[in-house]
mmCIF file of C-alpha atoms in Angstrom:
data_model
loop_
_atom_site.group_PDB
_atom_site.id
_atom_site.type_symbol
_atom_site.label_atom_id
_atom_site.label_comp_id
_atom_site.label_asym_id
_atom_site.label_seq_id
_atom_site.Cartn_x
_atom_site.Cartn_y
_atom_site.Cartn_z
ATOM 1 C CA MET A 21 25.439 -13.618 27.003
ATOM 2 C CA ARG A 22 22.359 -15.730 26.379
ATOM 3 C CA THR A 23 20.927 -15.709 22.858
ATOM 4 C CA PRO A 24 17.157 -15.131 22.790
ATOM 5 C CA SER A 25 15.317 -18.279 21.846
ATOM 6 C CA LEU A 26 12.742 -18.529 19.100
ATOM 7 C CA THR A 27 10.131 -19.440 21.716
ATOM 8 C CA ALA A 28 10.872 -16.271 23.660
ATOM 9 C CA ASP A 29 10.651 -14.216 20.481
ATOM 10 C CA ARG A 30 7.289 -15.770 19.682
ATOM 11 C CA THR A 31 6.004 -14.912 23.147
ATOM 12 C CA GLU A 32 7.216 -11.322 22.777
ATOM 13 C CA LEU A 33 5.624 -11.068 19.352
ATOM 14 C CA ARG A 34 2.284 -12.354 20.595
ATOM 15 C CA GLU A 35 2.228 -9.867 23.453
ATOM 16 C CA ARG A 36 3.807 -6.770 21.948
ATOM 17 C CA SER A 37 3.728 -6.954 18.164
ATOM 18 C CA PRO A 38 2.285 -3.707 16.791
ATOM 19 C CA LEU A 39 1.808 -5.014 13.249
ATOM 20 C CA ALA A 40 -1.981 -4.824 13.441
ATOM 21 C CA ARG A 41 -1.792 -1.323 14.923
ATOM 22 C CA ILE A 42 0.591 -0.151 12.227
ATOM 23 C CA ALA A 43 -1.648 -1.604 9.526
ATOM 24 C CA PHE A 44 -4.723 -0.016 11.110
ATOM 25 C CA VAL A 45 -3.165 3.450 11.299
ATOM 26 C CA ILE A 46 -1.970 3.218 7.696
ATOM 27 C CA TYR A 47 -5.370 2.094 6.485
ATOM 28 C CA ALA A 48 -7.166 4.832 8.416
ATOM 29 C CA VAL A 49 -4.914 7.439 6.792
ATOM 30 C CA LEU A 50 -5.632 5.933 3.364
ATOM 31 C CA VAL A 51 -9.374 6.085 4.043
ATOM 32 C CA VAL A 52 -9.120 9.768 4.951
ATOM 33 C CA TYR A 53 -7.136 10.603 1.831
ATOM 34 C CA ALA A 54 -9.389 8.613 -0.503
ATOM 35 C CA SER A 55 -12.508 10.165 1.026
ATOM 36 C CA LEU A 56 -11.270 13.734 0.514
ATOM 37 C CA TYR A 57 -9.406 13.354 -2.789
ATOM 38 C CA PRO A 58 -8.745 15.530 -4.800
ATOM 39 C CA MET A 59 -8.936 18.099 -1.963
ATOM 40 C CA THR A 60 -9.206 21.132 -4.245
ATOM 41 C CA GLY A 61 -11.750 23.931 -4.600
ATOM 42 C CA TRP A 62 -12.702 24.192 -0.936
ATOM 43 C CA ARG A 63 -15.686 26.493 -0.375
ATOM 44 C CA ASP A 64 -18.155 27.359 2.360
ATOM 45 C CA HIS A 65 -21.735 26.769 1.210
ATOM 46 C CA GLY A 66 -23.229 28.497 4.237
ATOM 47 C CA LEU A 67 -24.908 25.369 5.626
ATOM 48 C CA SER A 68 -24.071 23.249 8.613
ATOM 49 C CA PRO A 69 -21.510 20.566 7.721
ATOM 50 C CA LEU A 70 -23.921 18.040 9.252
ATOM 51 C CA ALA A 71 -26.884 19.153 7.145
ATOM 52 C CA TYR A 72 -26.490 16.041 5.005
ATOM 53 C CA LEU A 73 -27.787 13.905 7.881
ATOM 54 C CA ALA A 74 -31.277 15.376 7.500
ATOM 55 C CA SER A 75 -31.172 15.473 3.705
ATOM 56 C CA PRO A 76 -33.444 13.228 1.623
ATOM 57 C CA TRP A 77 -32.193 9.873 0.432
ATOM 58 C CA PRO A 78 -29.851 10.343 -2.569
ATOM 59 C CA ARG A 79 -31.817 10.254 -5.806
ATOM 60 C CA TYR A 80 -29.111 8.732 -7.982
ATOM 61 C CA VAL A 81 -27.075 5.918 -6.476
ATOM 62 C CA THR A 82 -25.005 3.362 -8.364
ATOM 63 C CA SER A 83 -24.290 -0.158 -7.209
ATOM 64 C CA PHE A 84 -20.578 0.623 -7.531
ATOM 65 C CA ASP A 85 -20.854 3.497 -5.051
ATOM 66 C CA LEU A 86 -22.738 1.326 -2.580
ATOM 67 C CA ALA A 87 -20.241 -1.515 -2.871
ATOM 68 C CA ALA A 88 -17.255 0.827 -2.601
ATOM 69 C CA ASN A 89 -18.605 2.481 0.536
ATOM 70 C CA VAL A 90 -19.268 -0.871 2.176
ATOM 71 C CA LEU A 91 -16.088 -2.662 1.118
ATOM 72 C CA GLY A 92 -13.890 0.336 1.882
ATOM 73 C CA TYR A 93 -14.681 0.082 5.589
ATOM 74 C CA VAL A 94 -14.493 -3.707 5.922
ATOM 75 C CA PRO A 95 -10.692 -3.644 6.426
ATOM 76 C CA TYR A 96 -11.110 -0.699 8.799
ATOM 77 C CA GLY A 97 -13.360 -2.656 11.150
ATOM 78 C CA PHE A 98 -11.248 -5.790 10.790
ATOM 79 C CA LEU A 99 -7.930 -4.087 11.540
ATOM 80 C CA CYS A 100 -9.390 -1.983 14.340
ATOM 81 C CA VAL A 101 -10.474 -5.060 16.294
ATOM 82 C CA LEU A 102 -7.083 -6.716 15.788
ATOM 83 C CA ALA A 103 -5.258 -3.523 16.768
ATOM 84 C CA LEU A 104 -7.119 -3.430 20.079
ATOM 85 C CA GLN A 105 -6.007 -6.944 21.013
ATOM 86 C CA PRO A 106 -5.200 -8.117 23.621
ATOM 87 C CA ARG A 107 -5.959 -4.959 25.590
ATOM 88 C CA PHE A 108 -9.727 -5.166 25.088
ATOM 89 C CA ALA A 109 -12.110 -8.090 24.979
ATOM 90 C CA LEU A 110 -13.301 -8.975 21.496
ATOM 91 C CA LEU A 111 -16.852 -7.692 21.980
ATOM 92 C CA VAL A 112 -15.569 -4.445 23.473
ATOM 93 C CA ALA A 113 -13.164 -4.103 20.547
ATOM 94 C CA PHE A 114 -16.096 -4.685 18.184
ATOM 95 C CA ALA A 115 -18.026 -1.831 19.804
ATOM 96 C CA ILE A 116 -15.001 0.482 19.669
ATOM 97 C CA ALA A 117 -14.416 -0.351 16.008
ATOM 98 C CA LEU A 118 -18.027 0.438 15.162
ATOM 99 C CA ALA A 119 -18.022 3.674 17.165
ATOM 100 C CA SER A 120 -14.736 4.874 15.674
ATOM 101 C CA ALA A 121 -15.932 4.027 12.153
ATOM 102 C CA ALA A 122 -19.101 6.025 12.786
ATOM 103 C CA GLY A 123 -17.117 9.002 14.031
ATOM 104 C CA LEU A 124 -14.684 8.826 11.122
ATOM 105 C CA SER A 125 -17.409 8.477 8.502
ATOM 106 C CA LEU A 126 -19.542 11.268 9.966
ATOM 107 C CA GLY A 127 -16.526 13.563 10.147
ATOM 108 C CA LEU A 128 -15.329 12.829 6.624
ATOM 109 C CA GLU A 129 -18.791 13.311 5.149
ATOM 110 C CA ALA A 130 -18.993 16.640 6.976
ATOM 111 C CA VAL A 131 -15.659 17.723 5.507
ATOM 112 C CA GLN A 132 -16.806 16.575 2.060
ATOM 113 C CA SER A 133 -19.533 19.211 2.306
ATOM 114 C CA TYR A 134 -16.833 21.791 1.598
ATOM 115 C CA LEU A 135 -15.512 20.008 -1.498
ATOM 116 C CA PRO A 136 -17.321 20.724 -4.782
ATOM 117 C CA SER A 137 -16.214 17.406 -6.273
ATOM 118 C CA ARG A 138 -17.706 15.363 -3.420
ATOM 119 C CA VAL A 139 -21.293 14.845 -2.282
ATOM 120 C CA ALA A 140 -21.941 14.170 1.396
ATOM 121 C CA THR A 141 -24.828 11.760 1.960
ATOM 122 C CA ASN A 142 -26.341 9.928 4.890
ATOM 123 C CA LEU A 143 -26.402 6.760 2.793
ATOM 124 C CA ASP A 144 -22.603 6.775 2.601
ATOM 125 C CA VAL A 145 -22.422 6.783 6.396
ATOM 126 C CA LEU A 146 -24.788 3.823 6.649
ATOM 127 C CA CYS A 147 -22.786 1.888 4.059
ATOM 128 C CA ASN A 148 -19.544 2.692 5.855
ATOM 129 C CA LEU A 149 -21.003 1.461 9.138
ATOM 130 C CA ALA A 150 -22.244 -1.725 7.493
ATOM 131 C CA GLY A 151 -18.785 -2.390 6.091
ATOM 132 C CA ALA A 152 -17.061 -1.688 9.405
ATOM 133 C CA ALA A 153 -19.520 -3.967 11.216
ATOM 134 C CA CYS A 154 -18.840 -6.796 8.758
ATOM 135 C CA GLY A 155 -15.089 -6.369 9.087
ATOM 136 C CA ALA A 156 -15.213 -6.160 12.872
ATOM 137 C CA ALA A 157 -17.434 -9.238 13.095
ATOM 138 C CA LEU A 158 -15.036 -11.152 10.868
ATOM 139 C CA ALA A 159 -12.135 -10.088 13.087
ATOM 140 C CA VAL A 160 -13.959 -11.265 16.214
ATOM 141 C CA ILE A 161 -14.306 -14.687 14.615
ATOM 142 C CA ALA A 162 -10.800 -14.831 13.159
ATOM 143 C CA ALA A 163 -8.834 -13.094 15.925
ATOM 144 C CA PRO A 164 -7.970 -16.236 17.925
ATOM 145 C CA ALA A 165 -6.517 -17.905 14.835
ATOM 146 C CA LEU A 166 -4.735 -14.784 13.596
ATOM 147 C CA LEU A 167 -3.262 -13.703 16.919
ATOM 148 C CA GLY A 168 -2.122 -17.108 18.062
ATOM 149 C CA GLY A 169 -2.558 -19.417 15.103
ATOM 150 C CA PRO A 170 -0.489 -20.473 12.102
ATOM 151 C CA LEU A 171 -0.180 -16.978 10.611
ATOM 152 C CA LYS A 172 1.274 -15.619 13.818
ATOM 153 C CA ARG A 173 3.627 -18.568 14.124
ATOM 154 C CA ALA A 174 4.701 -18.121 10.507
ATOM 155 C CA ARG A 175 5.515 -14.469 11.171
ATOM 156 C CA ALA A 176 7.540 -15.414 14.260
ATOM 157 C CA THR A 177 9.389 -18.143 12.388
ATOM 158 C CA ALA A 178 10.148 -16.269 9.179
ATOM 159 C CA PHE A 179 10.900 -12.744 10.388
ATOM 160 C CA LEU A 180 12.890 -11.079 13.124
ATOM 161 C CA PRO A 181 10.949 -9.829 16.154
ATOM 162 C CA GLY A 182 10.397 -6.198 16.988
ATOM 163 C CA ALA A 183 8.274 -3.192 16.127
ATOM 164 C CA GLU A 184 10.721 -1.973 13.486
ATOM 165 C CA ILE A 185 10.398 -5.277 11.638
ATOM 166 C CA ASP A 186 6.609 -4.988 11.714
ATOM 167 C CA ALA A 187 6.959 -1.520 10.193
ATOM 168 C CA GLY A 188 9.048 -3.044 7.421
ATOM 169 C CA LEU A 189 6.404 -5.690 6.759
ATOM 170 C CA ALA A 190 3.796 -2.938 6.499
ATOM 171 C CA LEU A 191 6.081 -1.212 3.995
ATOM 172 C CA ILE A 192 6.185 -4.394 1.920
ATOM 173 C CA GLY A 193 2.393 -4.501 2.022
ATOM 174 C CA LEU A 194 2.230 -0.937 0.702
ATOM 175 C CA TRP A 195 4.625 -1.915 -2.101
ATOM 176 C CA LEU A 196 2.088 -4.500 -3.203
ATOM 177 C CA PHE A 197 -0.645 -1.877 -2.962
ATOM 178 C CA ILE A 198 1.086 0.580 -5.310
ATOM 179 C CA GLN A 199 1.162 -2.046 -8.050
ATOM 180 C CA LEU A 200 -2.550 -1.263 -8.462
ATOM 181 C CA ASN A 201 -1.731 2.034 -10.177
ATOM 182 C CA PRO A 202 -1.809 1.439 -13.951
ATOM 183 C CA ALA A 203 0.030 4.653 -14.796
ATOM 184 C CA THR A 204 3.300 3.812 -13.022
ATOM 185 C CA LEU A 205 6.242 1.931 -14.468
ATOM 186 C CA LEU A 206 6.549 -1.678 -13.365
ATOM 187 C CA PHE A 207 7.822 -1.614 -9.748
ATOM 188 C CA GLY A 208 8.550 2.099 -10.151
ATOM 189 C CA ALA A 209 7.877 4.432 -7.222
ATOM 190 C CA GLY A 210 8.744 7.910 -6.013
ATOM 191 C CA ASP A 211 7.514 9.977 -8.976
ATOM 192 C CA LEU A 212 6.655 13.351 -7.460
ATOM 193 C CA ARG A 213 5.773 15.125 -10.695
ATOM 194 C CA ASP A 214 2.053 14.396 -10.433
ATOM 195 C CA LEU A 215 1.995 15.827 -6.914
ATOM 196 C CA LEU A 216 4.203 18.868 -7.440
ATOM 197 C CA SER A 217 3.628 19.770 -11.094
ATOM 198 C CA PRO A 218 1.740 18.406 -14.096
ATOM 199 C CA GLY A 219 4.820 18.240 -16.302
ATOM 200 C CA VAL A 220 6.511 15.069 -17.506
ATOM 201 C CA GLY A 221 9.775 14.457 -19.254
ATOM 202 C CA ARG A 222 9.963 15.123 -22.959
ATOM 203 C CA ALA A 223 9.236 12.238 -25.294
ATOM 204 C CA ARG A 224 12.214 10.099 -26.256
ATOM 205 C CA ALA A 225 12.830 7.209 -28.618
ATOM 206 C CA PRO A 226 11.306 3.883 -27.516
ATOM 207 C CA GLU A 227 14.782 2.321 -27.361
ATOM 208 C CA PHE A 228 15.863 4.871 -24.759
ATOM 209 C CA PHE A 229 12.723 4.272 -22.738
ATOM 210 C CA VAL A 230 13.243 0.496 -22.783
ATOM 211 C CA THR A 231 16.665 0.873 -21.168
ATOM 212 C CA LEU A 232 15.415 3.349 -18.591
ATOM 213 C CA GLU A 233 12.347 1.321 -17.659
ATOM 214 C CA ALA A 234 14.390 -1.860 -17.396
ATOM 215 C CA PHE A 235 16.850 -0.280 -14.968
ATOM 216 C CA ILE A 236 14.103 1.321 -12.860
ATOM 217 C CA GLY A 237 12.197 -1.956 -12.612
ATOM 218 C CA ALA A 238 15.283 -4.053 -11.875
ATOM 219 C CA ALA A 239 16.686 -1.616 -9.299
ATOM 220 C CA ASN A 240 13.412 -1.393 -7.406
ATOM 221 C CA LEU A 241 12.960 -5.156 -7.530
ATOM 222 C CA VAL A 242 16.443 -5.804 -6.133
ATOM 223 C CA SER A 243 15.962 -3.210 -3.382
ATOM 224 C CA VAL A 244 12.705 -4.882 -2.315
ATOM 225 C CA ALA A 245 14.419 -8.284 -2.294
ATOM 226 C CA LEU A 246 17.161 -6.886 -0.079
ATOM 227 C CA LEU A 247 14.564 -5.338 2.215
ATOM 228 C CA VAL A 248 12.842 -8.709 2.593
ATOM 229 C CA SER A 249 16.187 -10.307 3.432
ATOM 230 C CA LEU A 250 16.851 -7.646 6.078
ATOM 231 C CA LEU A 251 13.548 -8.440 7.767
ATOM 232 C CA SER A 252 13.965 -12.214 7.660
ATOM 233 C CA ARG A 253 15.571 -14.486 10.188
ATOM 234 C CA PRO A 254 18.847 -16.181 9.275
ATOM 235 C CA ALA A 255 18.536 -19.513 7.463
ATOM 236 C CA GLN A 256 15.057 -18.671 6.176
ATOM 237 C CA PRO A 257 14.286 -19.371 2.474
ATOM 238 C CA VAL A 258 14.521 -15.705 1.485
ATOM 239 C CA ARG A 259 14.676 -16.476 -2.226
ATOM 240 C CA ALA A 260 11.456 -18.478 -2.078
ATOM 241 C CA MET A 261 9.781 -15.774 0.012
ATOM 242 C CA PHE A 262 10.861 -13.142 -2.495
ATOM 243 C CA ALA A 263 9.605 -15.231 -5.418
ATOM 244 C CA VAL A 264 6.183 -15.482 -3.776
ATOM 245 C CA LEU A 265 6.190 -11.717 -3.225
ATOM 246 C CA VAL A 266 7.005 -11.039 -6.885
ATOM 247 C CA LEU A 267 4.246 -13.395 -8.024
ATOM 248 C CA ALA A 268 1.842 -11.564 -5.730
ATOM 249 C CA ALA A 269 2.919 -8.187 -7.138
ATOM 250 C CA LEU A 270 2.485 -9.359 -10.723
ATOM 251 C CA SER A 271 -0.919 -10.819 -9.865
ATOM 252 C CA VAL A 272 -1.971 -7.485 -8.375
ATOM 253 C CA LYS A 273 -0.820 -5.689 -11.527
ATOM 254 C CA VAL A 274 -2.750 -8.068 -13.776
ATOM 255 C CA ALA A 275 -5.847 -7.805 -11.588
ATOM 256 C CA ALA A 276 -5.700 -3.999 -11.670
ATOM 257 C CA PHE A 277 -5.557 -3.900 -15.457
ATOM 258 C CA ALA A 278 -8.259 -6.557 -15.714
ATOM 259 C CA VAL A 279 -10.647 -4.422 -13.668
ATOM 260 C CA ILE A 280 -10.021 -0.990 -15.167
ATOM 261 C CA MET A 281 -9.028 -1.859 -18.738
ATOM 262 C CA HIS A 282 -10.468 -3.962 -21.527
ATOM 263 C CA ALA A 283 -9.557 -7.647 -21.612
ATOM 264 C CA GLU A 284 -7.117 -7.198 -24.482
ATOM 265 C CA ASN A 285 -5.082 -4.732 -22.393
ATOM 266 C CA VAL A 286 -4.539 -6.937 -19.339
ATOM 267 C CA LEU A 287 -0.847 -7.445 -20.167
ATOM 268 C CA VAL A 288 -0.194 -4.123 -21.880
ATOM 269 C CA TRP A 289 2.005 -3.104 -18.933
ATOM 270 C CA LEU A 290 4.452 -5.928 -19.765
ATOM 271 C CA THR A 291 6.470 -3.769 -22.156
ATOM 272 C CA PRO A 292 9.919 -4.764 -23.477
ATOM 273 C CA GLY A 293 11.555 -2.666 -20.771
ATOM 274 C CA ALA A 294 9.364 -4.204 -18.064
ATOM 275 C CA GLN A 295 10.202 -7.714 -19.272
ATOM 276 C CA PHE A 296 13.941 -7.096 -19.281
ATOM 277 C CA GLY A 297 13.806 -5.313 -15.930
ATOM 278 C CA LEU A 298 11.801 -8.137 -14.379
ATOM 279 C CA LEU A 299 14.142 -10.871 -15.593
ATOM 280 C CA SER A 300 17.387 -9.051 -14.835
ATOM 281 C CA GLY A 301 16.081 -7.865 -11.477
ATOM 282 C CA LEU A 302 15.170 -11.415 -10.480
ATOM 283 C CA VAL A 303 18.602 -12.743 -11.428
ATOM 284 C CA VAL A 304 20.471 -10.018 -9.543
ATOM 285 C CA ALA A 305 18.150 -10.163 -6.538
ATOM 286 C CA LEU A 306 18.524 -13.910 -6.069
ATOM 287 C CA GLY A 307 22.271 -13.447 -5.752
ATOM 288 C CA ALA A 308 22.253 -10.162 -3.818
ATOM 289 C CA VAL A 309 20.293 -11.550 -0.869
ATOM 290 C CA ALA A 310 23.379 -13.596 0.054
ATOM 291 C CA LEU A 311 25.507 -10.479 0.652
ATOM 292 C CA PRO A 312 26.504 -9.439 4.192
ATOM 293 C CA ARG A 313 23.907 -7.360 5.990
ATOM 294 C CA VAL A 314 25.834 -4.087 5.747
ATOM 295 C CA LEU A 315 26.236 -4.466 1.994
ATOM 296 C CA ARG A 316 22.568 -5.351 1.593
ATOM 297 C CA LEU A 317 21.563 -2.198 3.455
ATOM 298 C CA ALA A 318 23.866 -0.017 1.369
ATOM 299 C CA ALA A 319 22.910 -1.625 -1.936
ATOM 300 C CA ALA A 320 19.182 -1.358 -1.227
ATOM 301 C CA ALA A 321 19.477 2.342 -0.379
ATOM 302 C CA VAL A 322 21.675 3.204 -3.375
ATOM 303 C CA LEU A 323 19.522 1.305 -5.871
ATOM 304 C CA LEU A 324 16.355 2.862 -4.491
ATOM 305 C CA MET A 325 17.830 6.365 -4.646
ATOM 306 C CA VAL A 326 19.055 5.970 -8.228
ATOM 307 C CA ALA A 327 15.775 4.429 -9.381
ATOM 308 C CA THR A 328 13.804 7.233 -7.719
ATOM 309 C CA VAL A 329 15.875 9.904 -9.457
ATOM 310 C CA LEU A 330 15.425 8.193 -12.820
ATOM 311 C CA VAL A 331 11.684 7.699 -12.413
ATOM 312 C CA ASN A 332 11.340 11.466 -11.919
ATOM 313 C CA LEU A 333 13.278 12.075 -15.130
ATOM 314 C CA ALA A 334 11.592 9.370 -17.193
ATOM 315 C CA PRO A 335 9.814 10.446 -20.393
ATOM 316 C CA PRO A 336 6.206 9.425 -21.104
ATOM 317 C CA ASN A 337 5.755 5.705 -21.628
ATOM 318 C CA PRO A 338 5.431 5.295 -25.430
ATOM 319 C CA TYR A 339 4.019 1.792 -25.031
ATOM 320 C CA LEU A 340 1.231 2.748 -22.626
ATOM 321 C CA ALA A 341 0.440 6.242 -23.902
ATOM 322 C CA ALA A 342 -2.365 5.208 -26.251
ATOM 323 C CA THR A 343 -3.905 2.805 -23.742
ATOM 324 C CA LEU A 344 -3.884 5.321 -20.896
ATOM 325 C CA LYS A 345 -5.570 7.909 -23.124
ATOM 326 C CA LEU A 346 -8.484 5.511 -23.484
ATOM 327 C CA TRP A 347 -8.611 4.872 -19.751
ATOM 328 C CA GLN A 348 -11.807 6.258 -18.296
ATOM 329 C CA GLN A 349 -11.071 6.661 -14.597
ATOM 330 C CA GLY A 350 -14.719 7.343 -13.755
ATOM 331 C CA PRO A 351 -15.559 5.673 -10.437
ATOM 332 C CA PHE A 352 -11.887 4.771 -9.957
ATOM 333 C CA LEU A 353 -10.797 8.420 -9.803
ATOM 334 C CA ASN A 354 -10.465 8.536 -6.017
ATOM 335 C CA PHE A 355 -8.829 5.124 -5.812
ATOM 336 C CA ASN A 356 -6.366 6.042 -8.533
ATOM 337 C CA GLY A 357 -5.487 9.222 -6.668
ATOM 338 C CA LEU A 358 -4.857 7.163 -3.554
ATOM 339 C CA THR A 359 -2.566 4.657 -5.274
ATOM 340 C CA ARG A 360 -0.743 7.506 -6.987
ATOM 341 C CA VAL A 361 0.070 9.387 -3.787
ATOM 342 C CA VAL A 362 1.171 6.197 -2.007
ATOM 343 C CA SER A 363 3.341 5.319 -4.999
ATOM 344 C CA SER A 364 4.850 8.805 -4.996
ATOM 345 C CA LEU A 365 5.770 8.668 -1.312
ATOM 346 C CA TRP A 366 6.682 4.994 -0.911
ATOM 347 C CA ALA A 367 10.271 5.252 -2.131
ATOM 348 C CA TYR A 368 11.095 8.095 0.259
ATOM 349 C CA VAL A 369 9.551 6.317 3.229
ATOM 350 C CA ALA A 370 11.474 3.172 2.274
ATOM 351 C CA LEU A 371 14.722 5.149 2.095
ATOM 352 C CA GLY A 372 14.060 6.585 5.531
ATOM 353 C CA TYR A 373 13.330 3.114 6.849
ATOM 354 C CA LEU A 374 16.581 1.736 5.444
ATOM 355 C CA MET A 375 18.499 4.576 7.086
ATOM 356 C CA PHE A 376 16.715 3.774 10.332
ATOM 357 C CA LEU A 377 17.778 0.137 10.093
ATOM 358 C CA ALA A 378 21.350 1.193 9.388
ATOM 359 C CA ALA A 379 21.345 3.525 12.391
ATOM 360 C CA ARG A 380 20.029 0.764 14.625
ATOM 361 C CA ARG A 381 23.019 -1.431 13.698
ATOM 362 C CA ARG A 382 20.945 -4.411 14.675
ATOM 363 C CA GLU A 383 22.507 -7.806 14.192
ATOM 364 C CA PRO A 384 20.190 -10.700 13.352
ATOM 365 C CA VAL A 385 19.513 -13.140 16.135
ATOM 366 C CA GLY A 386 19.626 -16.866 15.610
#
């Protein structure tokens, strides 16, 4: 039986890889959720849902709102063009991206008319279109390099081929995204209490919380390391790849606190439990990636399940409680709601993905 060559895998990846499509679908879903959050208090105001198109220009507009509406659709246009390759020519893909962004924005603004916490405006649609046009134009310029350049070759060299591997890479990207939520424990995910009920665990002594947070952080970190190893080709520097991923996650966490908190609170998330969990998780992860594939699958699933159970039982964070009380979500309310729901669901999607990999019984190819 002939072993598939790396060159053949690269050709297959270039022609069939759905990574851009997966990323586009995920981002479109995130845009819908963020645009309609918090999705409560629906009411019919008796007007046409498209009445906002003929309304006067909004009287009060902040620069933050304008920037958010433009920047929020830049990735949409960018990913849409890439997702349509190579089926459509770049200029045709640009037109489709712009048309789909217009349809999505018009539809979401119409739905917002039924939400008392949202205000549908024609200016939002124009900003969304401007952002999508910028993103699509950037994709038209960058597509040749992205779809056949060094990034594509790096993906083919470092990771196994196949749609299921691309789905795993998208899952890793979402793990980085959930680090933007300041209210979650370091690397913690799967807390359903905010979605299902407002209650949290009763307050406990800080010493108890340190132990719990350390285990949750370490277990999630090791499970992510094992997931990266399951996606990677044999003989790849998995430890170095994982180290880069952890640095990226920590950078995202710092950036999130730098934007939404005061400067003195940038590292407030680095509690004693987070520090111990980070260090112990790194040590265990660097050794665990050398385990046989079956053991890595089992260990990743078990650690993720245990950490998810514990994060739903965790008491309030005594180290962050005072800081979070001072946190004025303000314009970040919708974005925070988005990161929170993704964080709540990520662990369960990851568990399902690990079970899928186990069911596939796929052996790495050399």
